[in-house]
Coordinates of C-alpha atoms in Angstrom, one line a residue:
Chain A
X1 CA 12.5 189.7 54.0
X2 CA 13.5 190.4 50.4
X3 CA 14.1 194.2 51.3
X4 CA 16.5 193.2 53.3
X5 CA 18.3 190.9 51.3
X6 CA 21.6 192.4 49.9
X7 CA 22.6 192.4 46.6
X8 CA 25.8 190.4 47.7
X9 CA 23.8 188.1 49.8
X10 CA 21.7 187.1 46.3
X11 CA 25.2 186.7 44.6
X12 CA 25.9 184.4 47.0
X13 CA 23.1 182.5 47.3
X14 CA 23.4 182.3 43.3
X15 CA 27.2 180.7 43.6
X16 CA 25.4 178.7 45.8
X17 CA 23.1 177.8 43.5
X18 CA 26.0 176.7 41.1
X19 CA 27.4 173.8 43.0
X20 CA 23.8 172.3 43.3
X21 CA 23.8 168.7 42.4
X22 CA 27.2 168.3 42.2
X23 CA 27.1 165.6 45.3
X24 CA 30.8 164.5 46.5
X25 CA 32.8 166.2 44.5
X26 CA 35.4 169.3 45.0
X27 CA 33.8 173.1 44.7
X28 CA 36.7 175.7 44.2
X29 CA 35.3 179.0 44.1
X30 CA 38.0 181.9 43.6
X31 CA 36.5 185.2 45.3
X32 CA 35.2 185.9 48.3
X33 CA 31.8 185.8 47.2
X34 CA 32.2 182.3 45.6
X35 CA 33.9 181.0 48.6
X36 CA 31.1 182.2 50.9
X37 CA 28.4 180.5 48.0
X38 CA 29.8 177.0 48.1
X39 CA 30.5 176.7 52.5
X40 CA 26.8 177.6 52.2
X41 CA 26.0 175.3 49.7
X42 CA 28.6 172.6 51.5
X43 CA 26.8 173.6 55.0
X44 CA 22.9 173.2 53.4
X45 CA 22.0 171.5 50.8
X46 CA 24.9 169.9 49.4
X47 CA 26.7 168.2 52.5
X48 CA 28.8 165.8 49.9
X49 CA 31.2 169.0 49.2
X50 CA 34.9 168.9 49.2
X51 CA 36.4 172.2 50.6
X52 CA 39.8 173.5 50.8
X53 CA 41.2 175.9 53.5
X54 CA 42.7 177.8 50.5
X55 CA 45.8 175.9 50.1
X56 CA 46.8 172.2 50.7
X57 CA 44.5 171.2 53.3
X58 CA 40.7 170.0 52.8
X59 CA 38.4 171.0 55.4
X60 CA 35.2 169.6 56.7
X61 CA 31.9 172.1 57.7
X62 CA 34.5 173.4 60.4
X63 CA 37.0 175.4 58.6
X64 CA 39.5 174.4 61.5
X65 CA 39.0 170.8 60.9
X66 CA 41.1 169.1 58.5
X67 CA 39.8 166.2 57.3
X68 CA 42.4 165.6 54.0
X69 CA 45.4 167.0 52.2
X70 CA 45.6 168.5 48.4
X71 CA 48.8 169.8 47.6
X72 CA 49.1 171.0 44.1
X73 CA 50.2 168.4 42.2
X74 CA 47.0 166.1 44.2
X75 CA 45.1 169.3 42.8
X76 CA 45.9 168.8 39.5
X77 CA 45.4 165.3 39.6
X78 CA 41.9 165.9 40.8
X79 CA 41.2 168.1 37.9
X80 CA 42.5 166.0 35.5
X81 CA 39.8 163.3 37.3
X82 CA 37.1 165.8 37.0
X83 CA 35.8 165.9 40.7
X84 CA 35.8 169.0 40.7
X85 CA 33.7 172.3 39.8
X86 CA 35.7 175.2 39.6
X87 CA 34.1 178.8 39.9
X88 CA 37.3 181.3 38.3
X89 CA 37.4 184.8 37.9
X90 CA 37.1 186.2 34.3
X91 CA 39.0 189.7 33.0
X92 CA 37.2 189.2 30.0
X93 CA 34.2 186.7 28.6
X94 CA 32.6 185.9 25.1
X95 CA 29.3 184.7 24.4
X96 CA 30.6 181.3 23.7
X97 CA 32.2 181.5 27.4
X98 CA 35.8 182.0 26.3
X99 CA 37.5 183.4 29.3
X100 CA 40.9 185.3 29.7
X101 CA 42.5 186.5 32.6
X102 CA 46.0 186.4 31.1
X103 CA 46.4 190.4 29.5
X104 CA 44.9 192.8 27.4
X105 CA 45.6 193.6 24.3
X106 CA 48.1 191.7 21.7
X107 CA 49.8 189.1 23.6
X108 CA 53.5 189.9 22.2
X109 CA 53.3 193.1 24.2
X110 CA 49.8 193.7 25.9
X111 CA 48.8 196.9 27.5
X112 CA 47.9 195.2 30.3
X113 CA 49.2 191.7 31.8
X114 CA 46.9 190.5 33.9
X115 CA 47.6 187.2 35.5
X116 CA 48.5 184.5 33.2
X117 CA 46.6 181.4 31.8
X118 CA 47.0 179.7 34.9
X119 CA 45.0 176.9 35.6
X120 CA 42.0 178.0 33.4
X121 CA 42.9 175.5 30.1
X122 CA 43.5 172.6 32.3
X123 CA 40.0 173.6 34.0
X124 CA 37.9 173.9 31.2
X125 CA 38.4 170.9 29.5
X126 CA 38.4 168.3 32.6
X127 CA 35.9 169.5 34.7
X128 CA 32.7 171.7 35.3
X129 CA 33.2 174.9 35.1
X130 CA 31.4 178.5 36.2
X131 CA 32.3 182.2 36.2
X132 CA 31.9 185.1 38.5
X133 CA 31.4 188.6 37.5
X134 CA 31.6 190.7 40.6
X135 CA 31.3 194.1 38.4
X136 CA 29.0 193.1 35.1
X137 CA 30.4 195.4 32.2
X138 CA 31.3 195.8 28.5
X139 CA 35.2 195.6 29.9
X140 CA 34.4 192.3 30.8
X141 CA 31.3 191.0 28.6
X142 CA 33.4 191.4 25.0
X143 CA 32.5 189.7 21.9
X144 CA 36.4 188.5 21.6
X145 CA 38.6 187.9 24.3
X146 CA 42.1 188.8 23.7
X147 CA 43.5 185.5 25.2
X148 CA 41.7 182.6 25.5
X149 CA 42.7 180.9 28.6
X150 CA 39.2 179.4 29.7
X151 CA 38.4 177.6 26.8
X152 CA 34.7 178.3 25.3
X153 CA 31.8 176.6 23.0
X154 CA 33.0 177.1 20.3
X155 CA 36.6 176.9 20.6
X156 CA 36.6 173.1 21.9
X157 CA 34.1 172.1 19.6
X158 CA 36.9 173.4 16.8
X159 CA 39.3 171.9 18.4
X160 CA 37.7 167.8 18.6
X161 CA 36.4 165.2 20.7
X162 CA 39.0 165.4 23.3
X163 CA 38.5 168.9 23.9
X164 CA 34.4 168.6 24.2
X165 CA 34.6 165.3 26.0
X166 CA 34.8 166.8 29.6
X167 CA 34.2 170.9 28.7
X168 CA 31.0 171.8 30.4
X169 CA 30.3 175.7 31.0
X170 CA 27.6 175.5 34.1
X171 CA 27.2 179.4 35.2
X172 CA 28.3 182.6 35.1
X173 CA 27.3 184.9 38.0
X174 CA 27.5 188.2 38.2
X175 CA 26.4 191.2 40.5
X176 CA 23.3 191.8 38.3
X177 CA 22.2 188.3 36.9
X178 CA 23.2 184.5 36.4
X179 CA 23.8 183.5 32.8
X180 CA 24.0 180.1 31.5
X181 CA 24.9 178.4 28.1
X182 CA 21.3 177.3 27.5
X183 CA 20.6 178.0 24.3
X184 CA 20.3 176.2 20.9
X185 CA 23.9 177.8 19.8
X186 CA 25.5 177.4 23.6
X187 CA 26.1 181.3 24.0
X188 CA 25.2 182.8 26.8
X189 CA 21.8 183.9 27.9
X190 CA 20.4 186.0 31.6
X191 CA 18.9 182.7 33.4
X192 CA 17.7 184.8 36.3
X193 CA 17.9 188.5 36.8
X194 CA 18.6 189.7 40.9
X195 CA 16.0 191.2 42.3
X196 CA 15.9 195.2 41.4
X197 CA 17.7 194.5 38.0
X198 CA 15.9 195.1 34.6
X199 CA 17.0 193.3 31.6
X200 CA 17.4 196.9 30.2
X201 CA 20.3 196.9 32.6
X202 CA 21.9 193.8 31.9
X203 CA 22.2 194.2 28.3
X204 CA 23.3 197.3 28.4
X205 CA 26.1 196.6 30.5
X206 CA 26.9 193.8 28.2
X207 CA 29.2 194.1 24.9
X208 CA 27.8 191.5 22.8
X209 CA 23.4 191.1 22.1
X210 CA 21.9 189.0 25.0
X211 CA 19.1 186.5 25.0
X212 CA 17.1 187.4 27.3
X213 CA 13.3 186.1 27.9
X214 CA 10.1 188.0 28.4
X215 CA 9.4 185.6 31.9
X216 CA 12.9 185.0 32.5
X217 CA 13.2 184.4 36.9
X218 CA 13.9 186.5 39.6
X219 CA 17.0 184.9 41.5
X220 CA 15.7 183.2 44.7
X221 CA 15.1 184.5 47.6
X222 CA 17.7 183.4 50.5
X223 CA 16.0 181.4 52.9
X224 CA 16.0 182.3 56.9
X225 CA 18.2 179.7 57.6
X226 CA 20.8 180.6 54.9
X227 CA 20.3 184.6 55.9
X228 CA 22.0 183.2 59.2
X229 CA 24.5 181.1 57.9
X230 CA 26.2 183.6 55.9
X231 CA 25.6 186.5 58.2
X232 CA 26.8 185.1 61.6
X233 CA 27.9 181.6 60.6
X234 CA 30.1 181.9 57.0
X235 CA 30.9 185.8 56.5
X236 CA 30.3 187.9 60.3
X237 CA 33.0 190.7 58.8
X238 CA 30.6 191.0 55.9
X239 CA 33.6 190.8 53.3
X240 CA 30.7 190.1 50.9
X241 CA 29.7 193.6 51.2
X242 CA 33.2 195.1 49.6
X243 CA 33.4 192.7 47.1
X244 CA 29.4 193.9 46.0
X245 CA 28.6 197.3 47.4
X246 CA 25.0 197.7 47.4
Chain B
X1 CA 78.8 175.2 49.9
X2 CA 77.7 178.7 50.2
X3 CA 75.4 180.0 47.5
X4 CA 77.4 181.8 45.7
X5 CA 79.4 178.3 45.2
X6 CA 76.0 176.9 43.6
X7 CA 75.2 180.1 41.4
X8 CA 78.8 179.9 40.7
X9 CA 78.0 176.5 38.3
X10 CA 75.3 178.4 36.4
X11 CA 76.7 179.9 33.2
X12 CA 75.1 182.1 30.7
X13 CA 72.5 180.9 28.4
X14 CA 71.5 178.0 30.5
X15 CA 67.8 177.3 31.7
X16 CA 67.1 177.1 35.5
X17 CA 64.2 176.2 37.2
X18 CA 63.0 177.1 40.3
X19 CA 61.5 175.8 43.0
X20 CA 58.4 176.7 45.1
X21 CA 55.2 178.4 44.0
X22 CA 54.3 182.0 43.8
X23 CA 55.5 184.0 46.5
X24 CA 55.8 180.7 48.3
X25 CA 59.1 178.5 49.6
X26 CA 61.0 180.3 47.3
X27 CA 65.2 179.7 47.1
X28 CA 65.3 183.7 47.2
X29 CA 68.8 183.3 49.4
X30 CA 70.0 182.0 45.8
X31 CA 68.5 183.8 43.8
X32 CA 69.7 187.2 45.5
X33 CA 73.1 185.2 44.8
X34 CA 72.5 185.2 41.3
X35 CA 71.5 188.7 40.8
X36 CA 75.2 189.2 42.1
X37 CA 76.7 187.6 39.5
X38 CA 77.3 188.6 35.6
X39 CA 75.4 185.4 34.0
X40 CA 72.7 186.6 31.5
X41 CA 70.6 185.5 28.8
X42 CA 69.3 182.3 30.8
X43 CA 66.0 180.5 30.4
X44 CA 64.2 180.4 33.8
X45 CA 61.2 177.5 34.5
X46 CA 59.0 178.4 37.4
X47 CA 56.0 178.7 38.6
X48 CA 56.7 182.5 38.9
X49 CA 56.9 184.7 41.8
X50 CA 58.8 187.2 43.1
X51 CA 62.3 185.0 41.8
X52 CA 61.4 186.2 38.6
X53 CA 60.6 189.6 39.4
X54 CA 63.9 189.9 40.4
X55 CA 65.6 188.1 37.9
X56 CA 63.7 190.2 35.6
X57 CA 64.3 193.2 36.8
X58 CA 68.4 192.4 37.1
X59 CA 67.8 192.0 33.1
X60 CA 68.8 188.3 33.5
X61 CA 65.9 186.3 31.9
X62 CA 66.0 186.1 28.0
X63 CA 63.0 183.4 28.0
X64 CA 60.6 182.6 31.2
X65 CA 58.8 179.3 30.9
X66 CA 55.4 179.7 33.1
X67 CA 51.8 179.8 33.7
X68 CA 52.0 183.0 36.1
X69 CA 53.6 185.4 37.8
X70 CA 52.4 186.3 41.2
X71 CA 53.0 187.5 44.9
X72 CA 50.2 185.8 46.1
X73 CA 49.0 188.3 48.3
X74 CA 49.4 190.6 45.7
X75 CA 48.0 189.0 42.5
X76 CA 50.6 190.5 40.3
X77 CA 54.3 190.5 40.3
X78 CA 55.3 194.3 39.2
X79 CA 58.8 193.6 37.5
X80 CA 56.8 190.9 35.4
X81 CA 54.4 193.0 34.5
X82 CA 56.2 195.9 33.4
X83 CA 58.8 193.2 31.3
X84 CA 55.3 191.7 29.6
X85 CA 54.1 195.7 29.0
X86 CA 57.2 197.0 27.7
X87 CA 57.2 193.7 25.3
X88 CA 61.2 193.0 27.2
X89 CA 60.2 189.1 28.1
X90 CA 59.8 186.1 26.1
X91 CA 57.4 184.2 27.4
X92 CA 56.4 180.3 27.1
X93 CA 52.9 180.9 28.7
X94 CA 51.6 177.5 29.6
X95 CA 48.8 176.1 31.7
X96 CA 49.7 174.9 35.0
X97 CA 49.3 171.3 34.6
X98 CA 51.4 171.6 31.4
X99 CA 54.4 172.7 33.5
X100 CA 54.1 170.4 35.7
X101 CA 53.8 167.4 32.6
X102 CA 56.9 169.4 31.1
X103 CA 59.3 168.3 34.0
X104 CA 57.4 165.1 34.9
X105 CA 58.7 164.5 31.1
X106 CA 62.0 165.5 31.7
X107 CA 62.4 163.1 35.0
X108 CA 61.2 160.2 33.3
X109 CA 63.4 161.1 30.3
X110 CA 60.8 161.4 27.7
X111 CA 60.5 163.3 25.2
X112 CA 57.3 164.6 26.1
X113 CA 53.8 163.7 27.9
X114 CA 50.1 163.7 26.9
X115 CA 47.8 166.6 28.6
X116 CA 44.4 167.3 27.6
X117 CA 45.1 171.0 28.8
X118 CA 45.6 173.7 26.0
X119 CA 43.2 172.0 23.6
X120 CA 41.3 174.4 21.7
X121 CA 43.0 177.6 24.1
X122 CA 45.0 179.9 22.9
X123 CA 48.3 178.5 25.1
X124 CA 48.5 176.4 21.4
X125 CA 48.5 179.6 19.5
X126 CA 51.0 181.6 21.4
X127 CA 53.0 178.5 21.3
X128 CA 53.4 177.8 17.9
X129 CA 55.9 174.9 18.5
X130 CA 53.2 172.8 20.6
X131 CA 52.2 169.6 19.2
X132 CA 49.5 166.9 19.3
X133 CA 49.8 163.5 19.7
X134 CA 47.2 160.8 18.8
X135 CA 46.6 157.7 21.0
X136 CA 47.8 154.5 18.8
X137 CA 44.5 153.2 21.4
X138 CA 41.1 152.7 19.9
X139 CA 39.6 155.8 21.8
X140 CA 42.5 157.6 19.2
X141 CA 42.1 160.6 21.2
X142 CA 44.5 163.2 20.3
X143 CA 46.0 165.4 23.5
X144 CA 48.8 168.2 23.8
X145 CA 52.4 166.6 23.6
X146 CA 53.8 168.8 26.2
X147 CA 57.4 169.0 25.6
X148 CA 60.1 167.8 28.2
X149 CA 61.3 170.9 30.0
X150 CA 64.4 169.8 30.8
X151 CA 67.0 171.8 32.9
X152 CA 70.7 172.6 33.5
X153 CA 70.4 173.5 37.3
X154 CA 67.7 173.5 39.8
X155 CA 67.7 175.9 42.7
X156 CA 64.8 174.9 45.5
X157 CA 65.1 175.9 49.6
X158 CA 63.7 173.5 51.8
X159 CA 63.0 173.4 55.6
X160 CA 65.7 171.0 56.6
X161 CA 68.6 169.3 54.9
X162 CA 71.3 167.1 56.1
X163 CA 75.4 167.9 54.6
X164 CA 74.3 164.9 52.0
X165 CA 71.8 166.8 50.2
X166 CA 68.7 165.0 51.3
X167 CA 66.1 167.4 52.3
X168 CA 62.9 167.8 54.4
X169 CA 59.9 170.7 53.8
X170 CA 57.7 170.8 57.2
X171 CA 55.3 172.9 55.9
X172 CA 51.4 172.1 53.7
X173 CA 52.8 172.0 50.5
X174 CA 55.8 170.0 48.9
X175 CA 55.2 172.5 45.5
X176 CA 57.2 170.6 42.7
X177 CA 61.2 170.6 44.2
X178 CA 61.7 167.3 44.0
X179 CA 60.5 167.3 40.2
X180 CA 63.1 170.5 39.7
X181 CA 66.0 169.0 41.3
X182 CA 64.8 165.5 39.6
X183 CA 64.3 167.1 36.1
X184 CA 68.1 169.4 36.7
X185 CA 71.6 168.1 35.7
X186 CA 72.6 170.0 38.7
X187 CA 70.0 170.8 41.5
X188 CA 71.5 172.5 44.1
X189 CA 69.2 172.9 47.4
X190 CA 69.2 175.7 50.5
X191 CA 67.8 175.0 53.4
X192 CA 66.9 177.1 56.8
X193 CA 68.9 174.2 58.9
X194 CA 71.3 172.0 58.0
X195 CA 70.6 168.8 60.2
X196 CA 72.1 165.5 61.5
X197 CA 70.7 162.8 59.6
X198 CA 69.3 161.4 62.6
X199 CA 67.1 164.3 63.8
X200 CA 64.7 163.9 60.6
X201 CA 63.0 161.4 62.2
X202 CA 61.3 163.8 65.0
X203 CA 60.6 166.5 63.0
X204 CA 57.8 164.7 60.3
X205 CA 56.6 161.5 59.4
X206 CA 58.6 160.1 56.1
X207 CA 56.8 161.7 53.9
X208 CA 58.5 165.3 54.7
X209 CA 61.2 163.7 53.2
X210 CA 60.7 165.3 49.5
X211 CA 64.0 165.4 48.0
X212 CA 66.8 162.8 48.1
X213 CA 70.3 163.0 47.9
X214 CA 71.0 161.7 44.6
X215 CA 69.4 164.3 42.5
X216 CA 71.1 167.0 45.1
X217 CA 74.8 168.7 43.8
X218 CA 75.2 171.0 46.6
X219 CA 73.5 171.6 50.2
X220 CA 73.1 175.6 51.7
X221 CA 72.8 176.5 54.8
X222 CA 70.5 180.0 54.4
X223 CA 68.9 181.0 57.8
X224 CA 65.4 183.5 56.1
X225 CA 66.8 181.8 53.0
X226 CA 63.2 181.9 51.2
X227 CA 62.3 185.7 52.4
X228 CA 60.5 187.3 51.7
X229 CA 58.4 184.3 50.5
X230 CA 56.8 182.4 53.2
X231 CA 58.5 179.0 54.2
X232 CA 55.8 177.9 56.8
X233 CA 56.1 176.7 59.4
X234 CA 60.2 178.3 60.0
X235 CA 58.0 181.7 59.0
X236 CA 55.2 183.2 56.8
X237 CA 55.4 185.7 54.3
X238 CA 56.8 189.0 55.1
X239 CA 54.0 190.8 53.6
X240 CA 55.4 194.3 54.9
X241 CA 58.8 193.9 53.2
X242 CA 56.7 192.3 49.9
X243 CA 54.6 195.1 50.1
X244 CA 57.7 197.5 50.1
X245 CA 59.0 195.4 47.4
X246 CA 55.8 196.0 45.1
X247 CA 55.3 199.5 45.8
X248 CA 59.1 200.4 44.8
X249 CA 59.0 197.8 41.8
X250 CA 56.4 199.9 40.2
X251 CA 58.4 203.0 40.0
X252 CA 62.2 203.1 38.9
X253 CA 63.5 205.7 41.1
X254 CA 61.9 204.0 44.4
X255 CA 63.4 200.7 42.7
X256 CA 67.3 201.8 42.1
X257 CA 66.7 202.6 46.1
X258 CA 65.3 199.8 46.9
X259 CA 68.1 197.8 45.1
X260 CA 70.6 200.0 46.6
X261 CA 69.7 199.4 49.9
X262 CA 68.8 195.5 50.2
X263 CA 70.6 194.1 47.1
X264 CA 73.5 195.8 46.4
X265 CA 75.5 193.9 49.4
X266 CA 75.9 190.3 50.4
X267 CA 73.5 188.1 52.1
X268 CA 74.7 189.2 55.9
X269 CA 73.8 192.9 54.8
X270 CA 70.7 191.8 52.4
X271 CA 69.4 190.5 56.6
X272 CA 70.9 193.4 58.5
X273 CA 69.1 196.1 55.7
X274 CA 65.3 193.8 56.2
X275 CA 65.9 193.4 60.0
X276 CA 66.5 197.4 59.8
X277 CA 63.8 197.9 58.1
X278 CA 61.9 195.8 60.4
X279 CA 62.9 198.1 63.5
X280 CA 61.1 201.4 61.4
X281 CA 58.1 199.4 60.0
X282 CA 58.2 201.2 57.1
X283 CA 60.1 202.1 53.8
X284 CA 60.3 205.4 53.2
X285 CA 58.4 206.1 50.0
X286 CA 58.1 209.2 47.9

């Protein structure tokens, strides 16, 4: 089975992986591989899932069934709430998990605007967070952003009790590993490597030193069940496929 | 009134929100109406799409008070993106909810609202002027004091309207118009129909009906008045003529063209040129 497991297909199973736990609560994933993680995780083993259609409406394991409404300002509001785990994109990441996707460069007058803060402050300090990585590089992996939007370890515990009271980094996914914050200092760390990646790889593709361990996992494998979900089921077109080429 | 009535009240130097979200129900009828006039130097709050890619391209936008700029489709807007690059835009960059606290604020006539976004981000650094407040409770938490973002005029476009100014969206998403015109001196609202009162009714359940009539100056009657932004479920998003729009935005000889051809006239001919361009499919590119 495993040889003919994609390298997008592990990716998703590990967005999957993310939203484990989380019970009755909202998953926004934003990517395609994210959004085809959490309907598999809403359609297996976390039935409790919220899922939008992409805009205002909430959807049940039909995508053509609408079984709620969330307009943005409802959005908000269930941010604020924290029913929520959001999985954003991330131009750029720190060890400590500060995110930007705003521009690159000096902010005054970058030499690049990317797309704004957004919603990634109001994110980050009301409800679980994770990342996805679909190209793992030193572009991205930095050891300081230029803009924090997504706000990181180290930057709510400087900025007080009402900053770390809801901030919770979960994971970070990425074409070649998941990382998590589970380390004494809360920096990042590989918490399973893909299947066909070396740690060699990882770190080298990453701009800051990386903990990673001697035993450190293997991503799991999908299971049969899953394979079929997200092949005929979630993702026929295979739009997994050009967001990771194998 | 006709739009260039309502742009007509907006003078230089004043700040103007608009309504709708990204490349979505936006009052781009009025907007091409204010491109057509000489006010300058204004202050524009929206949650940014192609209405201030426009805006900034015409050179009228001294500050732009948002979280993002985006076509949606296309996740950036060009003319914003060349502003931020050649450093030609001053920017309030604020969080999403933070915008939307900023006119809740101004609504309730307050001077400002607690948030707990921006804490310990770098919104607080680019904004030097943000301030904290501390709760007077015994948690004594201390959150963002997001400033009221109070406005001189509102523009918005809506699905329906009646001549009173109340107005009715049919589509998913209300967006934040009723906090723009609520949050605006003078709000002034376009619509794709102007309606009898009576025929609200049958087309949505009451709570279609987003904006009211007291927080409305002026009513516009703009068939395609939100194109080339979608305004489901009169029409989606021309994503051909956006497309068109992008490529030509990112270079200034396609753009003088562009602007030559769909926005040097009036609205009747700003239609006629996109229905032309329609019939060929394409715009010719170099």
């Amino acid at each position: 089975m495993a040889a003919q497991v994609s390298r997008a297909e592990y990716c998703v199973v590990a967005c999957a992986e993310a939203w484990r736990g989380d019970g009755e609560i909202l998953a926004a994933p934003m990517g395609v591989v994210p959004r085809i993680g959490a309907r598999l995780a809403g359609l297996t083993f976390e039935p409790g899932l919220l899922l939008t259609d992409g805009e205002a409406m909430l959807v049940g394991d039909d995508p053509e069934v609408v079984e709620g409404w969330l307009p943005y300002r409802r959005h908000l509001a269930l941010v604020a709430g924290g029913k929520r785990h959001v999985m954003m994109g991330a131009s750029q990441l720190d060890r400590h998990g500060n995110q930007n996707i705003s521009c690159v460069g000096d902010w005054k007058r970058p030499r690049r605007q990317l797309l704004g803060v957004r919603g990634a402050p109001v994110n980050t300090l009301n409800n679980p967070t994770s990342y996805w990585v679909p190209r793992h590089s030193r572009r991205v992996f930095v050891e300081r952003v230029d803009m924090v939007c997504g706000v990181g370890h180290d930057r709510a515990a400087a900025a007080g009790p009402s900053a770390t009271r809801f901030h919770e980094l979960r994971r970070v996914v990425t074409d070649l590993a998941v990382l998590d914050f589970a380390t004494p200092d809360r920096t990042l760390r590989v918490h399973s490597l893909h299947p066909g990646v070396t740690a060699g790889q990882v770190r080298e593709a990453t701009g800051f030193p990386l903990t990673v361990a001697d035993d450190v996992p293997r991503t799991r494998e999908p299971s049969a069940a899953e394979l079929r979900l997200i092949r005929e089921v979630i993702d026929p077109e295979g739009l997994r496929e050009r967001e990771v080429p194998s | 009134m006709s739009a260039a009535e309502a742009v007509g009240r907006i003078e230089s130097g004043m700040t103007v929100g608009i309504g709708g979200w990204g490349s979505r129900r936006k009052p781009m009828a009025l907007v091409r109406a204010l491109l057509r006039t000489d006010v300058t130097d204004l202050t524009v709050v929206s949650f940014g799409g192609p209405d201030v890619g426009l805006l900034t391209a015409a050179g009228k936008i001294r500050k732009l008070v948002t979280a993002f700029a985006t076509l949606d489709s296309i996740p950036l807007e060009p003319h914003f993106r060349a502003a931020r690059e050649r450093g030609a835009l001053e920017l309030v960059e604020l969080d999403e909810a933070m915008v939307m606290w900023g006119l809740t604020a101004a609504v309730h006539r307050l001077p400002f609202l607690p948030v707990r976004a921006g804490l310990g981000s770098d919104v607080m650094t680019v904004n030097p002027g943000l301030r904290t407040v501390r709760s007077p409770y015994e948690d004594g938490e201390e959150l963002v004091a997001v400033p009221a973002l109070r406005l001189d005029v509102a523009l918005v476009h809506l699905n329906r309207a009646d001549a009173a100014g109340n107005g009715q969206y049919l589509g998913p998403d209300p967006y934040f118009d009723d906090l723009f015109c609520e949050a605006a001196g003078h709000a002034y609202l376009s619509c794709e129909r102007v309606v009898d009162t009576t025929e609200f009714a049958a087309a949505g359940g009451p709570g279609t009906l987003l904006v009211s009539r007291h927080s409305v100056a002026g009513v516009i009657e703009a068939p395609h008045g939100a194109h080339f932004t979608s305004c489901v479920p009169d029409y989606g998003r021309d994503e051909a003529f956006q497309s068109a729009y992008a490529k030509a935005a990112a270079d200034p000889g396609a753009w003088r063209e562009f602007a030559a051809r769909f926005l040097s006239g009036d609205e009747d001919a700003y239609r006629a040129a996109v229905a032309e361009f329609g019939r060929e499919g394409r715009w010719p590119l170099r």
